[in-house]
Amino acid sequence: MEYFEKKITYLRGLCDGSGFDPESKEGKIFHGIMDILEDMAFMLETFLDDADMEDMEKIDWDDDSEEPVFFYSYICPNCGEEIDVDEATMELETELACPACGSSIPMGTIDTEDLKF
């Protein structure tokens, strides 16, 4: 969690040195955001086990060379469960089983002219 601690400490310094009075509207917002970030970092450190922490520390957070992963959301027509599907799955599958009720959810593109409202 050293990465997050360093980043949060840096941001806290920027916030404190910004010249905004902590009692002003802007100061309250900045300090509130910093408090939340510190709480989130503490929660991550507290609830992740050592293996998770090691995996997190191996990630190069500043590496922008990897392609972003996009997710698409589908709503099960049977039970209303929202399911997030990554792009790779969409390319491989034509339908998906709902994890909540097991019904089949068609995926992919539809000819919009065939839609009826």
PDB file of C-alpha atoms in Angstrom:
ATOM      1  CA  MET A   1       0.000   0.000   0.000  1.00  0.00           C
ATOM      2  CA  GLU A   2       3.045   2.210  -0.054  1.00  0.00           C
ATOM      3  CA  TYR A   3       2.037   3.476  -3.504  1.00  0.00           C
ATOM      4  CA  PHE A   4      -1.314   4.777  -2.281  1.00  0.00           C
ATOM      5  CA  GLU A   5       0.180   6.201   0.896  1.00  0.00           C
ATOM      6  CA  LYS A   6       2.746   8.186  -1.109  1.00  0.00           C
ATOM      7  CA  LYS A   7       0.139   9.490  -3.532  1.00  0.00           C
ATOM      8  CA  ILE A   8      -2.280  10.451  -0.759  1.00  0.00           C
ATOM      9  CA  THR A   9       0.484  12.156   1.229  1.00  0.00           C
ATOM     10  CA  TYR A  10       1.464  14.115  -1.881  1.00  0.00           C
ATOM     11  CA  LEU A  11      -2.146  15.142  -2.511  1.00  0.00           C
ATOM     12  CA  ARG A  12      -2.581  16.096   1.150  1.00  0.00           C
ATOM     13  CA  GLY A  13       0.460  18.370   0.817  1.00  0.00           C
ATOM     14  CA  LEU A  14      -0.992  19.973  -2.310  1.00  0.00           C
ATOM     15  CA  CYS A  15      -4.299  20.419  -0.544  1.00  0.00           C
ATOM     16  CA  ASP A  16      -2.707  21.970   2.544  1.00  0.00           C
ATOM     17  CA  GLY A  17      -0.451  24.215   0.449  1.00  0.00           C
ATOM     18  CA  SER A  18      -3.203  25.336  -1.905  1.00  0.00           C
ATOM     19  CA  GLY A  19      -3.957  28.421   0.151  1.00  0.00           C
ATOM     20  CA  PHE A  20      -7.591  27.481   0.639  1.00  0.00           C
ATOM     21  CA  ASP A  21      -8.784  28.109   4.147  1.00  0.00           C
ATOM     22  CA  PRO A  22      -9.913  24.731   5.600  1.00  0.00           C
ATOM     23  CA  GLU A  23     -13.155  26.452   6.637  1.00  0.00           C
ATOM     24  CA  SER A  24     -13.907  27.797   3.141  1.00  0.00           C
ATOM     25  CA  LYS A  25     -16.208  25.909   0.763  1.00  0.00           C
ATOM     26  CA  GLU A  26     -13.282  24.801  -1.393  1.00  0.00           C
ATOM     27  CA  GLY A  27     -11.129  23.885   1.603  1.00  0.00           C
ATOM     28  CA  LYS A  28     -13.891  21.751   3.084  1.00  0.00           C
ATOM     29  CA  ILE A  29     -14.300  19.915  -0.227  1.00  0.00           C
ATOM     30  CA  PHE A  30     -10.562  19.274  -0.675  1.00  0.00           C
ATOM     31  CA  HIS A  31     -10.062  18.141   2.903  1.00  0.00           C
ATOM     32  CA  GLY A  32     -13.182  15.972   2.764  1.00  0.00           C
ATOM     33  CA  ILE A  33     -11.911  14.241  -0.371  1.00  0.00           C
ATOM     34  CA  MET A  34      -8.526  13.666   1.255  1.00  0.00           C
ATOM     35  CA  ASP A  35     -10.169  12.173   4.353  1.00  0.00           C
ATOM     36  CA  ILE A  36     -12.139   9.761   2.167  1.00  0.00           C
ATOM     37  CA  LEU A  37      -9.009   8.745   0.214  1.00  0.00           C
ATOM     38  CA  GLU A  38      -7.142   8.070   3.455  1.00  0.00           C
ATOM     39  CA  ASP A  39     -10.062   5.973   4.749  1.00  0.00           C
ATOM     40  CA  MET A  40     -10.165   4.002   1.490  1.00  0.00           C
ATOM     41  CA  ALA A  41      -6.427   3.314   1.638  1.00  0.00           C
ATOM     42  CA  PHE A  42      -6.799   2.154   5.254  1.00  0.00           C
ATOM     43  CA  MET A  43      -9.696  -0.136   4.304  1.00  0.00           C
ATOM     44  CA  LEU A  44      -7.698  -1.633   1.426  1.00  0.00           C
ATOM     45  CA  GLU A  45      -4.761  -2.281   3.682  1.00  0.00           C
ATOM     46  CA  THR A  46      -6.949  -3.719   6.444  1.00  0.00           C
ATOM     47  CA  PHE A  47      -9.142  -6.040   4.398  1.00  0.00           C
ATOM     48  CA  LEU A  48      -6.781  -7.327   1.729  1.00  0.00           C
ATOM     49  CA  ASP A  49      -4.685 -10.308   2.724  1.00  0.00           C
ATOM     50  CA  ASP A  50      -0.915 -10.439   2.176  1.00  0.00           C
ATOM     51  CA  ALA A  51      -1.228 -12.218  -1.185  1.00  0.00           C
ATOM     52  CA  ASP A  52      -3.623  -9.540  -2.442  1.00  0.00           C
ATOM     53  CA  MET A  53      -1.255  -6.836  -1.206  1.00  0.00           C
ATOM     54  CA  GLU A  54       1.677  -8.423  -3.032  1.00  0.00           C
ATOM     55  CA  ASP A  55      -0.358  -8.615  -6.236  1.00  0.00           C
ATOM     56  CA  MET A  56      -1.358  -4.954  -5.887  1.00  0.00           C
ATOM     57  CA  GLU A  57       2.253  -3.887  -5.356  1.00  0.00           C
ATOM     58  CA  LYS A  58       3.357  -5.746  -8.513  1.00  0.00           C
ATOM     59  CA  ILE A  59       1.053  -3.648 -10.683  1.00  0.00           C
ATOM     60  CA  ASP A  60       2.768  -0.797 -12.483  1.00  0.00           C
ATOM     61  CA  TRP A  61       0.060   1.825 -11.940  1.00  0.00           C
ATOM     62  CA  ASP A  62       1.876   4.340 -14.119  1.00  0.00           C
ATOM     63  CA  ASP A  63       2.144   1.973 -17.112  1.00  0.00           C
ATOM     64  CA  ASP A  64      -0.127   3.300 -19.847  1.00  0.00           C
ATOM     65  CA  SER A  65       0.983   0.765 -22.459  1.00  0.00           C
ATOM     66  CA  GLU A  66      -1.803  -1.734 -21.772  1.00  0.00           C
ATOM     67  CA  GLU A  67      -5.029  -1.465 -23.690  1.00  0.00           C
ATOM     68  CA  PRO A  68      -8.033  -0.475 -21.561  1.00  0.00           C
ATOM     69  CA  VAL A  69     -10.665  -3.128 -20.918  1.00  0.00           C
ATOM     70  CA  PHE A  70     -14.212  -2.078 -21.703  1.00  0.00           C
ATOM     71  CA  PHE A  71     -17.267  -3.654 -20.142  1.00  0.00           C
ATOM     72  CA  TYR A  72     -20.790  -3.706 -21.510  1.00  0.00           C
ATOM     73  CA  SER A  73     -23.845  -4.054 -19.317  1.00  0.00           C
ATOM     74  CA  TYR A  74     -26.767  -6.314 -20.108  1.00  0.00           C
ATOM     75  CA  ILE A  75     -30.021  -6.575 -18.213  1.00  0.00           C
ATOM     76  CA  CYS A  76     -31.565 -10.009 -17.941  1.00  0.00           C
ATOM     77  CA  PRO A  77     -35.048  -9.805 -19.491  1.00  0.00           C
ATOM     78  CA  ASN A  78     -36.266 -12.500 -17.102  1.00  0.00           C
ATOM     79  CA  CYS A  79     -35.110 -11.295 -13.652  1.00  0.00           C
ATOM     80  CA  GLY A  80     -33.682  -7.811 -14.268  1.00  0.00           C
ATOM     81  CA  GLU A  81     -30.161  -8.703 -13.055  1.00  0.00           C
ATOM     82  CA  GLU A  82     -27.452  -6.445 -14.517  1.00  0.00           C
ATOM     83  CA  ILE A  83     -24.495  -8.354 -15.960  1.00  0.00           C
ATOM     84  CA  ASP A  84     -21.197  -6.760 -17.007  1.00  0.00           C
ATOM     85  CA  VAL A  85     -19.463  -8.421 -19.956  1.00  0.00           C
ATOM     86  CA  ASP A  86     -15.961  -7.660 -21.198  1.00  0.00           C
ATOM     87  CA  GLU A  87     -15.187  -7.047 -24.850  1.00  0.00           C
ATOM     88  CA  ALA A  88     -13.363 -10.375 -25.315  1.00  0.00           C
ATOM     89  CA  THR A  89     -16.386 -12.336 -24.098  1.00  0.00           C
ATOM     90  CA  MET A  90     -18.639 -10.389 -26.436  1.00  0.00           C
ATOM     91  CA  GLU A  91     -16.450 -11.375 -29.387  1.00  0.00           C
ATOM     92  CA  LEU A  92     -16.529 -15.070 -28.456  1.00  0.00           C
ATOM     93  CA  GLU A  93     -20.103 -15.576 -27.266  1.00  0.00           C
ATOM     94  CA  THR A  94     -23.473 -14.989 -28.917  1.00  0.00           C
ATOM     95  CA  GLU A  95     -25.470 -15.495 -25.745  1.00  0.00           C
ATOM     96  CA  LEU A  96     -24.825 -15.496 -22.023  1.00  0.00           C
ATOM     97  CA  ALA A  97     -26.488 -17.370 -19.159  1.00  0.00           C
ATOM     98  CA  CYS A  98     -27.773 -15.092 -16.416  1.00  0.00           C
ATOM     99  CA  PRO A  99     -25.908 -15.913 -13.173  1.00  0.00           C
ATOM    100  CA  ALA A 100     -29.024 -15.139 -11.122  1.00  0.00           C
ATOM    101  CA  CYS A 101     -31.769 -17.086 -12.928  1.00  0.00           C
ATOM    102  CA  GLY A 102     -29.938 -19.044 -15.649  1.00  0.00           C
ATOM    103  CA  SER A 103     -31.976 -17.700 -18.565  1.00  0.00           C
ATOM    104  CA  SER A 104     -30.263 -17.015 -21.875  1.00  0.00           C
ATOM    105  CA  ILE A 105     -29.344 -13.423 -22.739  1.00  0.00           C
ATOM    106  CA  PRO A 106     -28.543 -12.728 -26.399  1.00  0.00           C
ATOM    107  CA  MET A 107     -25.409 -10.648 -26.952  1.00  0.00           C
ATOM    108  CA  GLY A 108     -23.897  -8.818 -29.870  1.00  0.00           C
ATOM    109  CA  THR A 109     -25.292  -6.384 -32.323  1.00  0.00           C
ATOM    110  CA  ILE A 110     -28.843  -6.233 -33.563  1.00  0.00           C
ATOM    111  CA  ASP A 111     -30.100  -4.737 -36.778  1.00  0.00           C
ATOM    112  CA  THR A 112     -31.923  -1.689 -35.393  1.00  0.00           C
ATOM    113  CA  GLU A 113     -34.499  -1.904 -38.191  1.00  0.00           C
ATOM    114  CA  ASP A 114     -35.720  -5.207 -36.700  1.00  0.00           C
ATOM    115  CA  LEU A 115     -36.475  -3.619 -33.312  1.00  0.00           C
ATOM    116  CA  LYS A 116     -40.129  -3.020 -32.515  1.00  0.00           C
ATOM    117  CA  PHE A 117     -41.325  -0.656 -29.839  1.00  0.00           C
TER     118      PHE A 117
END
